[in-house]
Amino acid sequence: MENTETEKRPLDFIRQIIAGDLSSGKHEQSVTRFPPEPNGFLHIGHAKSICLNFGVAVENGGICNLRFDDTNPSKEDIAYVDSIKEDVKWLGFDWGKQVHYASDYFDKLYELAILLIKKNKAFVCELSPEQMREYRGTLTTPGKDSPYRNRSVAENLEMFEAMKKGDFAEGSHVLRAKIDMASPNLNLRDPIIYRILKATHHRTGDQWQIYPMYDYTHCLSDMLEGVTHSLCTLEFQDHRPLYNWVLETLETPCHPRQIEFSRLNLTYTVMSKRKLLQMVEGNYVSGWDDPRMLTLSGLRRRGYTPASIRNFCATIGIGKSDSRISMGVLENEIRSDLNVHAERRMCVLDPVKVIIDNYPDDLIEEVVGKNHPQNPDKGVRSLPFSKELYIERNDFMEEPPKKYHRLGPDREVRLRYGYLVQYVSHVKDESSGEILEIHCTYDPESKGGSAPDGRKVKGTIHWVSAAKGLPVTINMYDRLFKVEDPEADKDIDFLDQLNPDSQVVLSHAIAEPSLAEMKPGDNIQFERQGYFCLDTVAPTKDGKLVFNRTVTLRDSWEKRK
Ligand code: ATP
Ligand code: MG
């Protein structure tokens, strides 16, 4: 993999800790893991965690596991497992020979729960969920011991076995760790570690009627995999004492160190999978991979490259304070990547016809265009030039101001790679005011775009041959939300903050014919218009290719505010 920015930067605090543990000999090799729950598609926030966990392994010759934290069968699905694997691979990371699943450890976790019971550190509780809440206390008042807390070890073993066999109804019994109901940390007030759930699991089927809870599962899965550094987001800081309690109480041979870092939040979007799912299920977007979604599959379809996302993660770094990163930072990363890598083409998004009166009727000439202005290795292509062309409607003005260097009465303009053309007349629909066609003459001596007599022609505009152009459909995507923080105002539903103009479909665009050779997913710059990507989903019903706008050429958004 192309190693991006990380090498040039000072180590973040997590990488410093790991480097210290390797140089002191505490660990011979770092073992990290990325532990998604398969209940949705990955988003850009997950990319931060992936780039950290897998990045550490790449940088130190360590190991990073991909582990599905699949302990909640009612919300999980194999389709999510597949999409997550695809996204991690696409980002450029390798999880080695095998994918891990928390469900691989269900037997082991059950055995360890029995051990906890035998150590008199866990008990079966029959309080209802409401009672449980009541007994739990609050941040300022201690909780109360459950009346079931002092069952004998033998009784607990028997009842836990009965829970496993399916003898009890869902919600009627749970297994709880016996820690401290007066602890100032609510997570330590006898947390639930197993619950009854009569759901079919996407991997273990109907084998289990009880499922371990996240906190219990996570530390033990880390331990079973020999994880050295368990890196997670800040909301788990208060869970760390429980993480450590489980490992210490079970006297496990290995004790991974949990270290927390801040989550990624971005302006103009929401990040939680629950909210993304709400947008998908409510048809506010076309799916998890809608190009406006900040999911990795959405970004991919939008035209973001893996390198741009890795660079973005390196740019924002790893820290401990929560903040909302400007969407402009992400957009700048894809711009700088595509500026170097994307070839240039011409495409007229909103066409108006130009007729060159003195150009031969049937002649079609080939003119040559550079594929990249700075990189000659990207070669050239030929473009058909003909009597009738399309230019951008906004490249013509009937009464242009002085600084307008495009086409208008009495103006001469350069058709990029083509000829210099001089305005003659235009035809307008008087009732609507719409310009129907513009007549020009061309200077036959100016092929390629330079004036034979050296006269100055300031404006250069793009164009496409009307005879040979390729009609395409363009999705002009913009930010999905109108406001920087759609979650800021708790009284407003985030769905009411959607940007109604986040997708504008242009169905009259015409592109130069070479675009027919592009492959789905290819990135391109349409000169003067922005970066686009050929959609990976089928062409529109009329058979036209569909291009998605990845990003504008410059950061025009900041100015619009
Ligand atoms: P969400 O809140 O979006 O539903 P999650 O934390 O429930 O996300 P998981 O599947 O549990 O999603 O996450 C897998 C890993 O990715 C976890 O280690 C989690 O901390 C990390 N992660 C999730 N969201 C972010 C984020 N916005 N920034 C950084 N890391 C994240
Ligand atoms: Mg989660």
XYZ file of C-alpha atoms and ligand atoms in Angstrom:
593
model
C 0.000 0.000 0.000
C 1.053 3.512 -0.743
C 2.091 4.772 2.643
C 0.532 8.101 3.118
C 1.146 10.877 5.535
C 1.710 8.942 8.736
C 5.449 8.528 8.371
C 6.121 12.246 8.217
C 4.109 13.095 11.308
C 4.967 12.887 14.982
C 3.471 9.803 16.616
C 0.065 10.300 18.211
C -0.329 9.370 21.872
C -1.531 5.833 21.105
C 1.309 5.106 18.708
C 3.705 6.477 21.343
C 2.368 4.061 23.960
C 2.653 1.143 21.559
C 6.161 2.124 20.483
C 7.114 2.297 24.175
C 5.677 -1.144 24.893
C 7.571 -2.619 21.970
C 10.890 -0.999 22.805
C 10.662 -1.891 26.499
C 10.054 -5.500 25.524
C 6.630 -5.614 27.195
C 5.340 -6.971 23.899
C 7.254 -8.521 21.054
C 4.584 -7.647 18.558
C 1.550 -5.404 18.683
C -1.840 -7.045 18.259
C -4.794 -4.746 17.587
C -8.262 -5.396 16.259
C -11.093 -3.640 14.469
C -14.343 -4.862 16.043
C -17.456 -3.752 14.115
C -20.906 -4.927 15.021
C -22.500 -6.247 11.811
C -25.635 -4.140 12.179
C -25.023 -1.622 9.414
C -22.534 -0.465 6.820
C -19.250 1.131 7.801
C -18.964 4.903 7.714
C -16.113 7.393 7.600
C -15.900 7.291 11.412
C -15.100 3.599 11.222
C -12.376 4.438 8.715
C -10.639 6.396 11.468
C -10.631 3.307 13.670
C -9.608 1.011 10.785
C -6.721 3.270 9.775
C -5.552 3.387 13.389
C -5.821 -0.321 14.202
C -4.597 -1.672 10.872
C -2.187 1.249 10.469
C -0.414 0.381 13.725
C 0.008 -3.203 12.483
C 1.373 -2.104 9.109
C 3.804 0.349 10.713
C 5.122 -2.046 13.391
C 4.963 -5.391 11.653
C 2.157 -6.273 14.044
C -1.135 -8.075 13.638
C -4.590 -6.574 13.300
C -7.646 -8.774 13.474
C -10.980 -8.065 11.886
C -13.466 -9.257 14.470
C -17.198 -9.128 14.155
C -18.761 -8.260 17.438
C -21.853 -10.321 16.689
C -23.579 -10.696 20.040
C -26.922 -9.136 19.149
C -28.601 -11.466 16.612
C -31.804 -9.443 16.478
C -30.075 -6.518 14.749
C -27.384 -8.264 12.759
C -27.222 -9.622 9.274
C -24.809 -11.525 7.062
C -25.196 -8.849 4.369
C -23.558 -6.411 6.777
C -20.700 -8.849 7.402
C -20.028 -9.015 3.662
C -20.170 -5.268 3.132
C -17.813 -4.641 6.053
C -15.247 -7.097 4.687
C -15.457 -5.466 1.272
C -14.971 -1.994 2.749
C -11.948 -2.926 4.875
C -10.311 -4.545 1.837
C -11.159 -1.582 -0.333
C -9.493 0.774 2.145
C -6.370 -1.264 1.513
C -6.047 -3.390 4.649
C -5.453 -7.073 5.159
C -6.704 -9.044 8.128
C -4.611 -12.113 7.402
C -5.868 -15.652 7.027
C -9.028 -15.576 9.010
C -11.850 -13.313 10.022
C -12.755 -13.526 13.708
C -16.207 -13.492 15.214
C -17.187 -13.008 18.835
C -19.625 -15.857 18.160
C -16.592 -18.151 17.691
C -16.067 -17.715 21.410
C -19.598 -18.418 22.644
C -18.586 -21.783 24.165
C -15.524 -20.298 25.816
C -17.470 -17.280 27.085
C -20.070 -19.610 28.564
C -17.367 -21.618 30.345
C -15.854 -18.425 31.724
C -19.273 -17.311 32.959
C -19.515 -20.574 34.864
C -16.106 -19.877 36.321
C -17.305 -16.443 37.448
C -20.296 -18.075 39.133
C -18.011 -20.602 40.822
C -15.869 -17.733 42.083
C -19.097 -16.303 43.510
C -18.697 -13.295 41.222
C -21.873 -13.698 39.181
C -25.503 -14.448 39.939
C -28.785 -15.078 38.176
C -31.177 -12.207 38.773
C -34.943 -12.204 38.306
C -35.657 -8.505 38.702
C -37.751 -7.111 35.871
C -36.073 -4.489 33.666
C -38.065 -1.749 35.474
C -37.042 -3.020 38.893
C -33.485 -3.319 37.692
C -33.506 0.367 36.733
C -34.925 1.289 40.100
C -32.354 -0.748 41.997
C -29.560 0.685 39.940
C -29.614 4.095 41.623
C -28.431 7.257 39.894
C -25.220 9.169 39.396
C -25.769 10.816 42.769
C -27.385 7.996 44.742
C -26.032 4.495 45.273
C -27.933 1.469 43.995
C -29.486 -1.305 46.072
C -28.467 -4.940 46.103
C -30.741 -7.254 44.158
C -32.674 -9.656 46.417
C -31.232 -12.469 44.244
C -27.644 -11.413 44.837
C -26.950 -13.943 47.556
C -28.116 -17.116 45.873
C -25.751 -20.015 46.441
C -23.189 -20.922 43.830
C -24.993 -24.227 43.258
C -28.323 -22.520 42.662
C -26.743 -19.996 40.296
C -25.116 -22.786 38.309
C -28.388 -24.612 38.039
C -30.347 -21.546 36.996
C -27.761 -20.401 34.472
C -27.923 -23.875 32.937
C -31.714 -23.564 32.783
C -31.370 -20.165 31.086
C -29.135 -21.785 28.514
C -31.559 -24.652 27.933
C -34.348 -22.192 27.183
C -36.429 -22.944 30.257
C -37.177 -19.279 30.942
C -38.859 -16.567 28.944
C -36.916 -13.714 27.344
C -36.387 -10.892 29.815
C -37.230 -12.977 32.879
C -33.692 -13.842 33.994
C -30.221 -12.426 33.451
C -26.769 -13.282 34.673
C -25.127 -10.356 36.456
C -21.586 -9.742 37.577
C -21.378 -9.268 41.333
C -19.324 -6.114 41.738
C -20.568 -3.137 43.758
C -24.011 -1.545 43.764
C -22.601 1.539 45.484
C -19.856 2.161 42.961
C -19.799 5.739 41.651
C -19.320 4.135 38.220
C -22.735 2.866 37.104
C -21.080 0.303 34.853
C -19.835 -1.494 37.947
C -23.248 -1.769 39.621
C -23.671 -5.477 39.017
C -23.842 -5.201 35.222
C -25.711 -7.772 33.154
C -23.347 -10.145 31.404
C -25.800 -12.627 29.846
C -29.395 -12.269 28.713
C -31.995 -14.587 27.251
C -32.677 -13.931 23.570
C -34.692 -16.400 21.528
C -33.401 -15.167 18.207
C -31.716 -16.958 15.336
C -28.083 -15.951 15.003
C -26.662 -15.474 11.509
C -23.800 -17.845 12.324
C -24.783 -20.059 15.249
C -28.430 -20.461 14.218
C -30.662 -21.583 17.091
C -27.882 -23.132 19.133
C -28.010 -20.429 21.794
C -30.893 -18.978 23.742
C -28.606 -16.798 25.846
C -26.222 -14.202 24.497
C -23.306 -12.481 26.271
C -23.392 -8.695 26.630
C -20.949 -6.396 24.868
C -18.724 -5.433 27.809
C -18.257 -9.007 28.936
C -17.671 -10.305 25.414
C -15.351 -7.611 24.250
C -12.577 -7.850 26.825
C -12.616 -11.645 26.706
C -12.517 -11.746 22.905
C -9.540 -9.371 23.035
C -7.886 -11.619 25.598
C -8.559 -14.812 23.613
C -6.959 -13.241 20.541
C -3.913 -12.041 22.468
C -4.679 -8.399 21.724
C -2.048 -6.138 23.254
C -3.767 -2.770 22.791
C -7.535 -2.518 22.630
C -8.214 0.830 20.992
C -11.707 2.223 21.266
C -13.600 5.490 21.308
C -13.996 7.743 24.340
C -17.484 6.619 25.311
C -15.878 3.390 26.534
C -13.680 5.146 29.047
C -16.219 4.527 31.823
C -16.413 0.886 30.785
C -12.683 0.359 31.209
C -12.965 -0.545 34.938
C -15.437 -3.276 33.976
C -13.162 -4.446 31.155
C -10.360 -4.751 33.683
C -12.556 -6.286 36.391
C -13.614 -9.184 34.173
C -10.036 -9.988 33.162
C -8.674 -9.636 36.684
C -11.451 -11.634 38.298
C -11.019 -14.449 35.817
C -7.228 -14.222 36.239
C -6.741 -14.472 32.506
C -3.241 -15.183 31.222
C -3.278 -12.094 29.024
C -4.627 -8.653 29.841
C -4.967 -6.276 26.896
C -4.704 -2.555 27.626
C -7.707 -0.512 26.638
C -6.922 2.987 25.347
C -9.588 5.448 24.245
C -9.473 8.118 21.542
C -12.035 10.610 20.274
C -14.661 9.696 17.711
C -14.749 11.345 14.354
C -17.623 13.718 13.747
C -17.985 15.671 10.527
C -19.951 18.786 9.698
C -23.074 18.457 7.534
C -23.628 14.807 8.337
C -24.696 12.358 11.011
C -22.514 9.404 11.851
C -24.457 6.952 13.940
C -25.488 3.744 12.224
C -28.886 3.979 13.858
C -29.524 7.290 12.111
C -28.061 6.103 8.822
C -30.401 3.108 8.996
C -33.315 5.448 9.608
C -32.451 7.362 6.423
C -32.175 4.134 4.440
C -35.393 2.628 5.764
C -37.322 5.875 5.365
C -36.126 6.193 1.736
C -34.537 9.559 2.373
C -31.599 8.154 0.416
C -31.443 5.379 -2.179
C -29.611 2.959 0.120
C -26.548 2.502 2.301
C -24.414 3.227 -0.754
C -26.215 6.378 -1.814
C -23.374 8.658 -2.960
C -24.485 11.321 -0.484
C -24.048 9.005 2.492
C -20.808 9.170 4.442
C -20.668 5.380 4.459
C -17.570 3.882 2.866
C -19.744 2.335 0.162
C -21.426 5.702 -0.447
C -18.093 7.504 -0.607
C -16.769 4.856 -2.990
C -19.748 5.333 -5.292
C -19.322 9.072 -5.002
C -15.777 8.715 -6.345
C -13.665 8.916 -3.201
C -10.484 6.877 -3.421
C -9.091 4.706 -0.607
C -5.936 6.870 -0.521
C -7.956 10.040 -0.015
C -9.697 8.505 2.983
C -6.464 7.174 4.470
C -4.873 10.601 3.977
C -7.856 12.228 5.612
C -7.507 9.962 8.647
C -3.805 10.765 8.845
C -4.521 14.488 8.569
C -7.063 14.588 11.381
C -4.873 12.425 13.613
C -5.729 10.690 16.866
C -6.481 12.639 20.001
C -8.651 12.730 23.060
C -10.880 15.737 22.544
C -14.178 15.431 20.745
C -14.659 17.798 17.865
C -16.486 18.128 14.597
C -14.133 18.170 11.645
C -15.079 20.375 8.713
C -16.332 18.477 5.698
C -13.997 20.721 3.710
C -11.033 18.803 5.129
C -12.322 15.558 3.624
C -13.158 17.278 0.346
C -9.681 18.768 0.123
C -8.147 15.308 0.436
C -10.096 13.930 -2.496
C -9.390 17.078 -4.515
C -5.651 16.786 -4.042
C -5.724 13.096 -4.882
C -7.852 13.499 -8.001
C -5.972 16.600 -9.115
C -2.956 14.325 -9.549
C -4.646 11.129 -10.701
C -7.833 11.965 -12.591
C -7.673 12.501 -16.333
C -9.340 15.545 -17.816
C -12.280 15.421 -20.183
C -14.877 17.835 -21.493
C -18.543 17.572 -20.707
C -21.240 20.206 -21.181
C -23.669 20.008 -18.301
C -26.285 22.485 -19.504
C -25.906 22.693 -23.267
C -26.735 25.449 -25.721
C -25.984 25.003 -29.423
C -23.263 26.881 -31.284
C -23.272 26.861 -35.091
C -20.074 27.794 -36.899
C -21.379 29.385 -40.068
C -18.133 29.201 -42.069
C -17.265 25.619 -41.096
C -17.892 22.930 -43.774
C -21.229 21.181 -43.230
C -20.051 17.586 -43.179
C -16.515 17.951 -41.977
C -15.531 16.271 -38.743
C -11.978 17.019 -37.699
C -10.003 15.427 -34.938
C -8.322 17.775 -32.521
C -5.956 16.673 -29.770
C -6.503 17.212 -26.047
C -4.103 16.537 -23.184
C -5.372 14.057 -20.640
C -3.594 15.864 -17.833
C -2.200 19.394 -17.814
C 0.908 18.562 -15.755
C 1.506 14.914 -16.459
C 2.452 14.124 -20.066
C 2.617 10.411 -19.205
C -1.145 10.400 -19.145
C -1.099 10.990 -22.895
C -3.561 12.616 -25.230
C -6.861 11.830 -26.859
C -8.571 13.042 -29.977
C -11.791 14.999 -29.927
C -14.160 15.347 -32.864
C -14.805 18.949 -33.927
C -17.803 19.772 -36.118
C -19.945 22.613 -37.429
C -22.479 22.266 -34.635
C -21.243 22.161 -31.075
C -22.567 22.500 -27.588
C -21.217 24.907 -25.048
C -22.330 25.610 -21.516
C -25.403 27.845 -21.396
C -23.714 30.059 -18.824
C -20.696 30.556 -21.112
C -22.791 32.963 -23.183
C -24.264 36.283 -22.093
C -26.262 38.722 -24.186
C -25.002 41.650 -22.161
C -21.771 40.513 -20.581
C -20.012 42.651 -17.982
C -16.437 43.691 -18.709
C -14.754 40.971 -16.732
C -16.753 38.181 -18.382
C -14.202 36.437 -20.596
C -16.543 34.073 -22.348
C -18.863 34.347 -25.327
C -21.131 37.313 -26.007
C -21.885 39.848 -28.737
C -18.670 40.965 -30.438
C -16.569 38.588 -28.367
C -14.015 36.106 -29.550
C -13.362 33.049 -27.452
C -11.154 29.960 -27.564
C -12.768 26.558 -27.798
C -10.326 24.466 -25.754
C -8.028 22.432 -28.062
C -10.261 23.518 -31.005
C -10.413 26.909 -32.716
C -10.961 30.557 -31.935
C -14.554 31.507 -32.690
C -16.063 34.954 -33.162
C -19.664 35.743 -32.252
C -22.008 36.566 -35.168
C -25.587 36.411 -33.884
C -27.915 34.489 -31.664
C -31.493 33.249 -31.756
C -33.707 33.625 -28.745
C -37.175 32.464 -27.834
C -38.673 35.861 -27.149
C -41.431 34.593 -24.915
C -39.237 32.569 -22.551
C -36.010 34.475 -23.045
C -34.196 31.199 -23.643
C -31.208 31.316 -25.976
C -31.830 28.740 -28.705
C -28.604 28.915 -30.704
C -25.525 31.045 -31.173
C -23.890 31.631 -34.536
C -20.162 32.166 -34.828
C -17.397 32.069 -37.391
C -14.128 30.324 -36.785
C -10.579 31.259 -37.692
C -9.363 28.269 -39.768
C -5.762 29.280 -38.973
C -6.248 28.837 -35.223
C -6.441 25.064 -34.943
C -5.400 23.938 -31.474
C -6.505 27.265 -30.066
C -3.708 29.740 -30.762
C -4.158 32.847 -32.865
C -1.936 32.904 -35.988
C -1.278 36.633 -35.595
C -0.646 36.426 -31.883
C -3.794 38.389 -30.981
C -4.939 37.967 -27.396
C -8.025 35.896 -26.732
C -8.591 35.738 -23.005
C -11.467 33.341 -22.574
C -11.274 29.581 -23.052
C -14.403 27.508 -22.807
C -15.159 23.806 -23.116
C -17.403 22.325 -25.785
C -18.600 19.037 -27.246
C -19.404 18.157 -30.861
C -23.171 17.998 -31.386
C -22.750 15.327 -34.038
C -20.490 13.062 -31.993
C -21.231 13.951 -28.382
C -22.395 11.344 -25.903
C -25.573 12.139 -23.958
C -25.019 11.319 -20.273
C -26.855 11.722 -16.998
C -25.153 13.652 -14.226
C -25.910 13.569 -10.529
C -24.849 16.874 -9.046
C -24.422 15.891 -5.440
C -24.134 18.307 -2.612
C -24.065 17.961 1.138
C -26.827 15.874 2.606
C -27.706 18.291 5.408
C -28.337 22.020 5.371
C -26.657 22.719 8.682
C -23.245 22.017 10.151
C -24.566 19.988 13.037
C -27.899 18.316 12.255
C -28.009 16.963 15.810
C -27.327 20.222 17.627
C -30.931 21.163 18.323
C -32.577 18.358 20.243
C -36.042 19.752 19.447
C -35.532 19.409 15.706
C -35.601 15.998 14.061
C -32.338 15.548 12.176
C -34.384 14.405 9.179
C -35.908 17.877 8.962
C -32.448 19.275 8.381
C -31.834 17.403 5.125
C -30.677 19.574 2.236
C -33.492 19.402 -0.380
C -30.953 20.139 -3.135
C -28.456 17.443 -2.203
C -29.109 15.662 -5.491
C -29.847 17.537 -8.710
C -30.103 15.324 -11.789
C -28.937 16.823 -15.074
C -30.441 14.829 -17.910
C -29.326 16.889 -20.915
C -25.576 16.789 -20.415
C -23.363 15.877 -23.391
C -19.870 14.514 -23.012
C -17.000 13.997 -25.405
C -17.253 10.527 -26.962
C -14.097 9.136 -25.309
C -16.101 8.861 -22.090
C -17.831 5.806 -23.508
C -14.615 3.896 -22.749
C -14.660 4.606 -19.034
C -15.185 1.804 -16.570
C -17.597 1.983 -13.656
C -15.863 3.577 -10.683
C -13.336 5.514 -12.823
C -12.632 9.064 -11.712
C -12.480 11.970 -14.114
C -12.249 15.726 -14.054
C -14.717 17.501 -16.280
C -12.752 20.604 -17.099
C -14.033 23.692 -15.297
C -16.800 21.649 -13.650
C -15.389 19.384 -11.002
C -14.472 15.785 -10.338
C -16.878 13.056 -11.335
C -17.029 9.291 -11.196
C -18.781 6.835 -13.485
C -21.475 5.255 -11.356
C -20.997 1.611 -10.479
C -24.690 0.893 -10.598
C -26.471 0.226 -13.912
C -26.943 3.025 -16.469
C -30.258 4.872 -16.473
C -33.263 3.262 -18.158
C -32.525 5.114 -21.407
C -29.087 3.447 -21.499
C -27.145 6.610 -20.732
C -24.041 6.490 -18.566
C -24.442 8.065 -15.138
C -21.760 10.291 -13.627
C -21.722 11.280 -9.980
C -20.159 14.537 -8.959
C -17.524 13.719 -6.358
C -16.535 17.268 -5.478
C -16.300 20.712 -6.989
C -12.944 21.964 -8.267
C -12.620 24.472 -5.450
C -14.129 24.871 -2.067
C -17.115 26.931 -3.116
C -19.136 25.900 -0.079
C -17.218 28.027 2.410
C -18.014 31.116 0.342
C -21.688 30.248 0.104
C -22.197 30.329 3.856
P -22.233 3.892 15.536
O -22.254 4.700 16.796
O -22.002 4.685 14.309
O -23.377 2.974 15.420
P -20.562 1.939 16.676
O -19.509 2.440 17.563
O -21.768 1.354 17.311
O -20.920 3.050 15.637
P -19.227 -0.433 15.903
O -19.574 -1.342 14.819
O -19.448 -0.886 17.294
O -20.024 0.902 15.652
O -17.780 0.165 15.742
C -16.624 -0.561 15.434
C -15.439 0.250 15.834
O -15.420 1.494 15.146
C -15.464 0.568 17.315
O -14.191 0.323 17.853
C -15.823 2.016 17.368
O -15.261 2.652 18.471
C -15.246 2.549 16.058
N -16.002 3.719 15.627
C -17.325 3.802 15.383
N -17.676 5.057 15.059
C -16.542 5.800 15.109
C -16.243 7.181 14.892
N -17.178 8.047 14.544
N -14.965 7.570 15.006
C -13.998 6.697 15.339
N -14.204 5.394 15.565
C -15.463 4.935 15.457
Mg -21.458 -0.306 18.731
